[in-house]
PDB file of C-alpha atoms in Angstrom:
ATOM      1  CA  MET A1104      13.844  -3.306  17.462  1.00 48.00           C
ATOM      2  CA  ALA A1105      12.156  -6.131  15.704  1.00 42.00           C
ATOM      3  CA  ASP A1106      13.250  -9.629  16.041  1.00 46.00           C
ATOM      4  CA  ARG A1107      15.581 -11.421  12.930  1.00 46.00           C
ATOM      5  CA  VAL A1108      14.451 -13.456  11.019  1.00 44.00           C
ATOM      6  CA  SER A1109      16.519 -16.444   9.691  1.00 47.00           C
ATOM      7  CA  GLY A1110      17.214 -16.825   5.882  1.00 51.00           C
ATOM      8  CA  PRO A1111      18.591 -14.740   3.158  1.00 63.00           C
ATOM      9  CA  ALA A1112      18.751 -11.238   3.823  1.00 80.00           C
ATOM     10  CA  LEU A1113      16.340  -8.819   2.546  1.00 90.00           C
ATOM     11  CA  ARG A1114      17.258  -5.850   0.232  1.00 95.00           C
ATOM     12  CA  ALA A1115      16.149  -2.762   0.091  1.00 96.00           C
ATOM     13  CA  VAL A1116      16.754   0.274  -2.237  1.00 97.00           C
ATOM     14  CA  ILE A1117      15.878   3.595  -0.426  1.00 97.00           C
ATOM     15  CA  ALA A1118      15.367   6.625  -2.678  1.00 97.00           C
ATOM     16  CA  ASP A1119      14.855   9.781  -1.401  1.00 95.00           C
ATOM     17  CA  ASP A1120      16.531  13.389  -1.997  1.00 94.00           C
ATOM     18  CA  GLN A1121      17.751  14.107   1.458  1.00 93.00           C
ATOM     19  CA  ALA A1122      20.870  12.464   2.041  1.00 95.00           C
ATOM     20  CA  LEU A1123      20.336  12.613   6.188  1.00 93.00           C
ATOM     21  CA  VAL A1124      16.923  10.581   5.608  1.00 92.00           C
ATOM     22  CA  ARG A1125      18.167   7.742   3.589  1.00 95.00           C
ATOM     23  CA  THR A1126      21.504   7.387   6.120  1.00 95.00           C
ATOM     24  CA  GLY A1127      19.014   7.396   8.706  1.00 94.00           C
ATOM     25  CA  PHE A1128      16.554   4.598   7.412  1.00 95.00           C
ATOM     26  CA  GLY A1129      19.841   2.591   5.695  1.00 95.00           C
ATOM     27  CA  MET A1130      21.236   2.370   9.666  1.00 96.00           C
ATOM     28  CA  ILE A1131      17.958   1.305  10.753  1.00 95.00           C
ATOM     29  CA  LEU A1132      17.603  -1.386   8.415  1.00 95.00           C
ATOM     30  CA  ALA A1133      21.581  -2.642   8.432  1.00 95.00           C
ATOM     31  CA  ALA A1134      20.771  -2.811  12.372  1.00 94.00           C
ATOM     32  CA  ASP A1135      18.315  -5.014  11.871  1.00 93.00           C
ATOM     33  CA  GLY A1136      19.914  -7.263   9.250  1.00 93.00           C
ATOM     34  CA  ILE A1137      18.079  -5.922   6.060  1.00 94.00           C
ATOM     35  CA  GLU A1138      20.738  -5.039   3.534  1.00 95.00           C
ATOM     36  CA  VAL A1139      20.566  -1.723   1.542  1.00 96.00           C
ATOM     37  CA  ALA A1140      21.759  -2.811  -1.799  1.00 96.00           C
ATOM     38  CA  ALA A1141      21.429   1.114  -3.098  1.00 96.00           C
ATOM     39  CA  GLU A1142      20.283   4.494  -2.502  1.00 97.00           C
ATOM     40  CA  ALA A1143      18.599   7.222  -4.780  1.00 97.00           C
ATOM     41  CA  ALA A1144      18.297  10.944  -5.068  1.00 96.00           C
ATOM     42  CA  ASP A1145      16.023  11.355  -7.642  1.00 96.00           C
ATOM     43  CA  GLY A1146      13.081   8.898  -9.254  1.00 95.00           C
ATOM     44  CA  ALA A1147      15.231   8.040 -12.158  1.00 96.00           C
ATOM     45  CA  GLU A1148      17.792   6.819 -10.351  1.00 97.00           C
ATOM     46  CA  ALA A1149      15.457   4.688  -8.124  1.00 96.00           C
ATOM     47  CA  VAL A1150      14.564   3.108 -11.379  1.00 96.00           C
ATOM     48  CA  ALA A1151      17.951   2.218 -12.303  1.00 96.00           C
ATOM     49  CA  ALA A1152      19.012   0.980  -8.957  1.00 96.00           C
ATOM     50  CA  VAL A1153      15.869  -1.386  -8.459  1.00 96.00           C
ATOM     51  CA  ARG A1154      16.961  -2.649 -12.329  1.00 95.00           C
ATOM     52  CA  ARG A1155      20.578  -3.365 -11.445  1.00 95.00           C
ATOM     53  CA  THR A1156      20.192  -4.648  -7.882  1.00 95.00           C
ATOM     54  CA  ARG A1157      16.686  -6.326  -8.170  1.00 94.00           C
ATOM     55  CA  PRO A1158      15.882  -5.488  -4.279  1.00 95.00           C
ATOM     56  CA  ASP A1159      13.046  -6.757  -2.367  1.00 93.00           C
ATOM     57  CA  VAL A1160      11.428  -3.986  -0.932  1.00 94.00           C
ATOM     58  CA  VAL A1161      11.803  -0.313  -2.576  1.00 95.00           C
ATOM     59  CA  LEU A1162      11.597   2.918   0.453  1.00 96.00           C
ATOM     60  CA  MET A1163      10.236   5.355  -2.084  1.00 95.00           C
ATOM     61  CA  ASP A1164       9.726   9.123  -1.286  1.00 93.00           C
ATOM     62  CA  ILE A1165       7.116  11.033  -3.566  1.00 90.00           C
ATOM     63  CA  ARG A1166       8.508  14.553  -3.948  1.00 89.00           C
ATOM     64  CA  MET A1167      12.151  14.084  -5.622  1.00 92.00           C
ATOM     65  CA  PRO A1168      13.745  16.290  -8.644  1.00 92.00           C
ATOM     66  CA  GLY A1169      13.078  15.546 -12.098  1.00 92.00           C
ATOM     67  CA  MET A1170      11.363  12.126 -11.861  1.00 93.00           C
ATOM     68  CA  ASP A1171       8.551  11.806  -9.027  1.00 91.00           C
ATOM     69  CA  GLY A1172       8.236   8.755  -6.853  1.00 92.00           C
ATOM     70  CA  ILE A1173       5.226   7.957  -8.558  1.00 91.00           C
ATOM     71  CA  GLU A1174       6.235   7.765 -12.314  1.00 93.00           C
ATOM     72  CA  ALA A1175       9.126   5.850 -10.630  1.00 95.00           C
ATOM     73  CA  THR A1176       6.999   3.354  -8.756  1.00 93.00           C
ATOM     74  CA  ARG A1177       4.806   3.358 -12.117  1.00 92.00           C
ATOM     75  CA  ARG A1178       8.184   2.200 -14.282  1.00 94.00           C
ATOM     76  CA  ILE A1179       9.480  -0.190 -11.362  1.00 94.00           C
ATOM     77  CA  LEU A1180       6.731  -2.135 -11.458  1.00 90.00           C
ATOM     78  CA  ALA A1181       5.576  -2.620 -14.640  1.00 89.00           C
ATOM     79  CA  ASP A1182       9.261  -3.670 -15.588  1.00 89.00           C
ATOM     80  CA  ASP A1183       9.243  -7.783 -15.853  1.00 87.00           C
ATOM     81  CA  THR A1184      12.749  -7.621 -14.513  1.00 86.00           C
ATOM     82  CA  CYS A1185      11.723  -5.979 -11.600  1.00 86.00           C
ATOM     83  CA  GLU A1186       9.093  -8.665 -10.899  1.00 84.00           C
ATOM     84  CA  GLY A1187       8.916  -9.495  -7.144  1.00 84.00           C
ATOM     85  CA  THR A1188       9.436  -6.068  -5.880  1.00 91.00           C
ATOM     86  CA  ARG A1189       7.436  -4.586  -3.839  1.00 90.00           C
ATOM     87  CA  VAL A1190       7.347  -0.360  -3.014  1.00 92.00           C
ATOM     88  CA  ILE A1191       6.381   1.402  -0.123  1.00 91.00           C
ATOM     89  CA  ILE A1192       5.772   5.426  -0.653  1.00 88.00           C
ATOM     90  CA  LEU A1193       7.389   7.458   2.034  1.00 85.00           C
ATOM     91  CA  THR A1194       5.122  10.347   3.161  1.00 79.00           C
ATOM     92  CA  THR A1195       4.539  13.464   5.086  1.00 74.00           C
ATOM     93  CA  TYR A1196       2.620  13.279   8.243  1.00 59.00           C
ATOM     94  CA  ASP A1197      -0.486  15.659   6.524  1.00 58.00           C
ATOM     95  CA  LEU A1198      -0.676  13.065   3.492  1.00 61.00           C
ATOM     96  CA  ASP A1199       0.491  14.126   0.202  1.00 61.00           C
ATOM     97  CA  HIS A1200      -2.048  14.288  -2.039  1.00 67.00           C
ATOM     98  CA  TYR A1201      -0.431  12.107  -4.095  1.00 71.00           C
ATOM     99  CA  VAL A1202      -0.447   9.107  -2.216  1.00 69.00           C
ATOM    100  CA  TYR A1203      -3.580   7.877  -4.034  1.00 70.00           C
ATOM    101  CA  ALA A1204      -1.680   7.885  -7.174  1.00 76.00           C
ATOM    102  CA  ALA A1205       1.116   5.800  -5.908  1.00 76.00           C
ATOM    103  CA  LEU A1206      -1.203   3.298  -4.349  1.00 74.00           C
ATOM    104  CA  THR A1207      -3.094   3.314  -8.031  1.00 76.00           C
ATOM    105  CA  ALA A1208       0.225   2.986  -9.770  1.00 80.00           C
ATOM    106  CA  GLY A1209       0.771  -0.382  -7.371  1.00 81.00           C
ATOM    107  CA  ALA A1210       2.844   0.666  -4.110  1.00 85.00           C
ATOM    108  CA  SER A1211       2.047  -1.905  -1.669  1.00 83.00           C
ATOM    109  CA  GLY A1212       1.349   0.663   1.054  1.00 80.00           C
ATOM    110  CA  PHE A1213       3.336   3.640   2.621  1.00 79.00           C
ATOM    111  CA  LEU A1214       5.159   5.078   5.931  1.00 81.00           C
ATOM    112  CA  LEU A1215       5.180   8.382   7.941  1.00 80.00           C
ATOM    113  CA  LYS A1216       8.314   9.955   7.760  1.00 83.00           C
ATOM    114  CA  ASP A1217       8.288   9.972  11.136  1.00 83.00           C
ATOM    115  CA  VAL A1218       8.036   6.381  11.691  1.00 83.00           C
ATOM    116  CA  THR A1219       9.655   4.659  14.437  1.00 88.00           C
ATOM    117  CA  PRO A1220      12.572   2.386  14.070  1.00 92.00           C
ATOM    118  CA  GLU A1221      10.680  -0.763  15.433  1.00 91.00           C
ATOM    119  CA  HIS A1222       7.504  -0.154  12.810  1.00 87.00           C
ATOM    120  CA  LEU A1223      10.447   0.353   9.627  1.00 90.00           C
ATOM    121  CA  VAL A1224      11.328  -2.898   9.978  1.00 91.00           C
ATOM    122  CA  ALA A1225       8.391  -4.285  10.673  1.00 88.00           C
ATOM    123  CA  ALA A1226       6.652  -2.960   7.831  1.00 86.00           C
ATOM    124  CA  VAL A1227       9.892  -3.808   5.156  1.00 89.00           C
ATOM    125  CA  ARG A1228       9.368  -7.138   6.400  1.00 87.00           C
ATOM    126  CA  LEU A1229       5.187  -7.090   6.027  1.00 81.00           C
ATOM    127  CA  VAL A1230       5.217  -5.975   2.815  1.00 80.00           C
ATOM    128  CA  GLN A1231       8.190  -8.112   1.887  1.00 75.00           C
ATOM    129  CA  SER A1232       6.173 -11.226   2.650  1.00 70.00           C
ATOM    130  CA  GLY A1233       3.445 -10.310   0.558  1.00 65.00           C
ATOM    131  CA  ASP A1234       1.123  -8.123   2.722  1.00 62.00           C
ATOM    132  CA  ALA A1235       0.245  -4.706   2.122  1.00 61.00           C
ATOM    133  CA  LEU A1236       0.805  -1.598   5.085  1.00 66.00           C
ATOM    134  CA  LEU A1237      -2.485   0.127   4.982  1.00 61.00           C
ATOM    135  CA  ALA A1238      -3.655   1.544   8.283  1.00 57.00           C
ATOM    136  CA  PRO A1239      -7.501   2.097   9.040  1.00 55.00           C
ATOM    137  CA  ALA A1240      -7.240   5.117   9.388  1.00 57.00           C
ATOM    138  CA  ILE A1241      -5.031   6.023   6.774  1.00 62.00           C
ATOM    139  CA  THR A1242      -7.426   4.126   4.561  1.00 61.00           C
ATOM    140  CA  ARG A1243      -9.988   6.926   6.000  1.00 60.00           C
ATOM    141  CA  ARG A1244      -7.930   9.615   5.194  1.00 63.00           C
ATOM    142  CA  LEU A1245      -7.081   8.722   1.645  1.00 64.00           C
ATOM    143  CA  ILE A1246     -10.656   7.713   0.913  1.00 60.00           C
ATOM    144  CA  GLU A1247     -11.564  11.630   2.477  1.00 60.00           C
ATOM    145  CA  ARG A1248      -8.969  12.103  -0.211  1.00 62.00           C
ATOM    146  CA  PHE A1249     -10.090  10.566  -2.732  1.00 58.00           C
ATOM    147  CA  ALA A1250     -13.554  11.814  -2.385  1.00 55.00           C
ATOM    148  CA  GLN A1251     -12.051  15.199  -3.255  1.00 57.00           C
ATOM    149  CA  ARG A1252     -11.120  14.230  -6.510  1.00 55.00           C
ATOM    150  CA  GLU A1253     -12.560  16.018  -9.549  1.00 49.00           C
ATOM    151  CA  GLU A1254     -11.700  14.156 -12.367  1.00 47.00           C
ATOM    152  CA  PRO A1255     -13.922  11.001 -13.206  1.00 45.00           C
ATOM    153  CA  ARG A1256     -13.183   7.923 -11.919  1.00 48.00           C
ATOM    154  CA  PRO A1257     -11.582   5.152 -13.824  1.00 45.00           C
ATOM    155  CA  THR A1258     -14.003   1.783 -14.331  1.00 43.00           C
ATOM    156  CA  ALA A1259     -12.074  -1.364 -13.708  1.00 42.00           C
ATOM    157  CA  SER A1260     -11.031  -3.166 -16.495  1.00 44.00           C
ATOM    158  CA  PRO A1261     -13.362  -5.973 -17.520  1.00 40.00           C
ATOM    159  CA  HIS A1262     -11.390  -9.147 -16.267  1.00 42.00           C
ATOM    160  CA  ARG A1263     -11.884  -7.797 -12.637  1.00 57.00           C
ATOM    161  CA  ASP A1264     -15.310  -7.765 -12.787  1.00 74.00           C
ATOM    162  CA  LEU A1265     -16.972  -8.172  -9.579  1.00 86.00           C
ATOM    163  CA  SER A1266     -19.346 -10.513 -10.466  1.00 87.00           C
ATOM    164  CA  ALA A1267     -17.176 -12.921 -10.023  1.00 89.00           C
ATOM    165  CA  LEU A1268     -17.124 -12.782  -6.395  1.00 92.00           C
ATOM    166  CA  THR A1269     -19.666 -15.033  -4.331  1.00 93.00           C
ATOM    167  CA  PRO A1270     -22.238 -12.496  -2.182  1.00 93.00           C
ATOM    168  CA  ARG A1271     -19.570 -13.006   0.820  1.00 94.00           C
ATOM    169  CA  GLU A1272     -16.712 -12.217  -0.944  1.00 94.00           C
ATOM    170  CA  VAL A1273     -18.425  -9.122  -2.282  1.00 93.00           C
ATOM    171  CA  GLU A1274     -19.311  -8.313   1.450  1.00 93.00           C
ATOM    172  CA  VAL A1275     -15.562  -9.188   2.234  1.00 93.00           C
ATOM    173  CA  LEU A1276     -14.134  -6.844   0.214  1.00 92.00           C
ATOM    174  CA  ARG A1277     -16.594  -3.515   0.517  1.00 90.00           C
ATOM    175  CA  LEU A1278     -16.042  -3.964   4.507  1.00 89.00           C
ATOM    176  CA  LEU A1279     -12.122  -4.306   4.027  1.00 86.00           C
ATOM    177  CA  ALA A1280     -12.084  -0.977   1.570  1.00 82.00           C
ATOM    178  CA  THR A1281     -13.237   1.009   4.442  1.00 79.00           C
ATOM    179  CA  GLY A1282     -10.602   0.677   6.548  1.00 72.00           C
ATOM    180  CA  LEU A1283     -11.396  -2.173   8.700  1.00 78.00           C
ATOM    181  CA  SER A1284      -8.293  -4.532   9.776  1.00 75.00           C
ATOM    182  CA  ASN A1285      -8.379  -8.635   9.552  1.00 80.00           C
ATOM    183  CA  ALA A1286      -9.547  -9.187  13.111  1.00 82.00           C
ATOM    184  CA  GLU A1287     -11.793  -6.296  12.728  1.00 84.00           C
ATOM    185  CA  LEU A1288     -13.717  -7.966   9.994  1.00 88.00           C
ATOM    186  CA  ALA A1289     -13.825 -11.246  11.579  1.00 89.00           C
ATOM    187  CA  GLU A1290     -15.589  -9.878  14.826  1.00 91.00           C
ATOM    188  CA  ARG A1291     -18.002  -7.990  12.117  1.00 92.00           C
ATOM    189  CA  LEU A1292     -18.686 -10.841  10.456  1.00 93.00           C
ATOM    190  CA  PHE A1293     -18.820 -13.744  12.856  1.00 93.00           C
ATOM    191  CA  LEU A1294     -15.957 -15.691  11.084  1.00 92.00           C
ATOM    192  CA  SER A1295     -12.570 -16.581  12.192  1.00 92.00           C
ATOM    193  CA  PRO A1296      -9.411 -14.608  11.176  1.00 86.00           C
ATOM    194  CA  THR A1297      -8.214 -18.206   9.381  1.00 89.00           C
ATOM    195  CA  THR A1298     -12.099 -17.682   7.512  1.00 93.00           C
ATOM    196  CA  VAL A1299     -11.599 -13.660   6.762  1.00 90.00           C
ATOM    197  CA  LYS A1300      -8.308 -14.568   5.005  1.00 88.00           C
ATOM    198  CA  THR A1301      -9.096 -17.204   3.080  1.00 92.00           C
ATOM    199  CA  HIS A1302     -12.065 -14.995   1.364  1.00 93.00           C
ATOM    200  CA  ILE A1303      -9.272 -12.613   0.968  1.00 90.00           C
ATOM    201  CA  GLY A1304      -7.279 -14.745  -0.885  1.00 89.00           C
ATOM    202  CA  ARG A1305      -9.673 -15.801  -2.993  1.00 93.00           C
ATOM    203  CA  ILE A1306     -10.832 -12.074  -3.923  1.00 93.00           C
ATOM    204  CA  LEU A1307      -7.310 -10.945  -5.030  1.00 89.00           C
ATOM    205  CA  SER A1308      -6.839 -14.551  -6.705  1.00 90.00           C
ATOM    206  CA  LYS A1309      -9.990 -13.899  -8.340  1.00 91.00           C
ATOM    207  CA  LEU A1310      -9.595 -10.219  -9.542  1.00 90.00           C
ATOM    208  CA  GLU A1311      -6.046 -11.132 -10.211  1.00 86.00           C
ATOM    209  CA  LEU A1312      -5.110  -8.539  -7.482  1.00 84.00           C
ATOM    210  CA  ARG A1313      -1.455  -8.229  -6.053  1.00 76.00           C
ATOM    211  CA  ASP A1314      -2.621  -7.205  -2.837  1.00 76.00           C
ATOM    212  CA  ARG A1315      -5.404  -5.698  -0.197  1.00 77.00           C
ATOM    213  CA  VAL A1316      -4.272  -2.308  -1.626  1.00 75.00           C
ATOM    214  CA  GLN A1317      -4.697  -2.772  -4.842  1.00 79.00           C
ATOM    215  CA  ALA A1318      -8.287  -4.346  -3.393  1.00 83.00           C
ATOM    216  CA  VAL A1319      -9.139  -0.964  -1.700  1.00 80.00           C
ATOM    217  CA  VAL A1320      -8.682   0.433  -4.929  1.00 78.00           C
ATOM    218  CA  LEU A1321     -10.634  -1.280  -7.044  1.00 84.00           C
ATOM    219  CA  ALA A1322     -13.248  -1.039  -4.442  1.00 84.00           C
ATOM    220  CA  TYR A1323     -13.726   2.409  -5.048  1.00 78.00           C
ATOM    221  CA  GLU A1324     -13.246   2.411  -8.746  1.00 77.00           C
ATOM    222  CA  SER A1325     -15.515  -0.258  -9.651  1.00 82.00           C
ATOM    223  CA  GLY A1326     -18.302   1.775  -7.388  1.00 80.00           C
ATOM    224  CA  LEU A1327     -18.621  -0.889  -4.433  1.00 84.00           C
ATOM    225  CA  ILE A1328     -17.715   2.093  -2.113  1.00 76.00           C
ATOM    226  CA  THR A1329     -18.887   5.349  -2.667  1.00 69.00           C
ATOM    227  CA  PRO A1330     -16.171   7.969  -1.414  1.00 60.00           C
ATOM    228  CA  GLY A1331     -17.920  11.145   1.156  1.00 55.00           C
ATOM    229  CA  ASN A1332     -20.720   8.154   1.824  1.00 53.00           C
ATOM    230  CA  PRO A1333     -20.596   7.698   5.659  1.00 42.00           C
ATOM    231  CA  GLU A1334     -22.750   4.521   5.087  1.00 48.00           C
ATOM    232  CA  ASP A1335     -19.792   2.476   3.512  1.00 51.00           C
ATOM    233  CA  VAL A1336     -17.688   3.396   6.467  1.00 45.00           C
ATOM    234  CA  PRO A1337     -18.916   1.326   9.336  1.00 45.00           C
ATOM    235  CA  GLY A1338     -17.305   3.290  12.593  1.00 41.00           C
ATOM    236  CA  ALA A1339     -15.761   5.734  10.191  1.00 37.00           C
ATOM    237  CA  ASP A1340     -15.784   8.341  13.351  1.00 36.00           C
ATOM    238  CA  ARG A1341     -12.551   6.073  14.756  1.00 35.00           C
ATOM    239  CA  TYR A1342     -10.392   7.172  12.318  1.00 29.00           C
ATOM    240  CA  ARG A1343     -11.087  11.214  12.500  1.00 30.00           C
TER     241      ARG A1343
END
């Protein structure tokens, strides 16, 4: 189990239509000092619970009766009273095809439902600290899903014009969107990890993005990366 972090206890809401899943995740979080502020069995209950308890993180299932996790995520992240709350999507091993929509809605990442206790705790703490949970292998699979979408991609909004970025920042964003980690970015660009982190921070600030998940989404919606083009995905074979 991960080491406990000193300071105020993190607070979480668990939304899943399976009681055993909620109980199991709740026990794992509580054992590591993370308070479970509320549980919800559907999206509407999740929205109400978040507005009532103002948690740091929500573990949100996608497929639930009534309001699903995607709509619940949209409502939570669009609500000014829920500012500061992060959402982690729960999905199956095969990657539910709704995951991309959930990330577009503003989720900070996702977990597979067979996640280990250690990774569950680490993910909650990581997302609460302001980072995003998007592993390179999962990024690649999301890209493949996105490439299969038949509907037109929405265009980036004017205030997120990529012309605000320097050539180096555009290069960092393109590689970030292919699923490279900070360490891989540093190695590929011959930069220090600290410099890479600085570039990413500036990209997020200039484009008014919450985290690297939103940066990945924007890179595809703006046309910076072309889904299905292997030239845009260095080392893609590693992630298949």
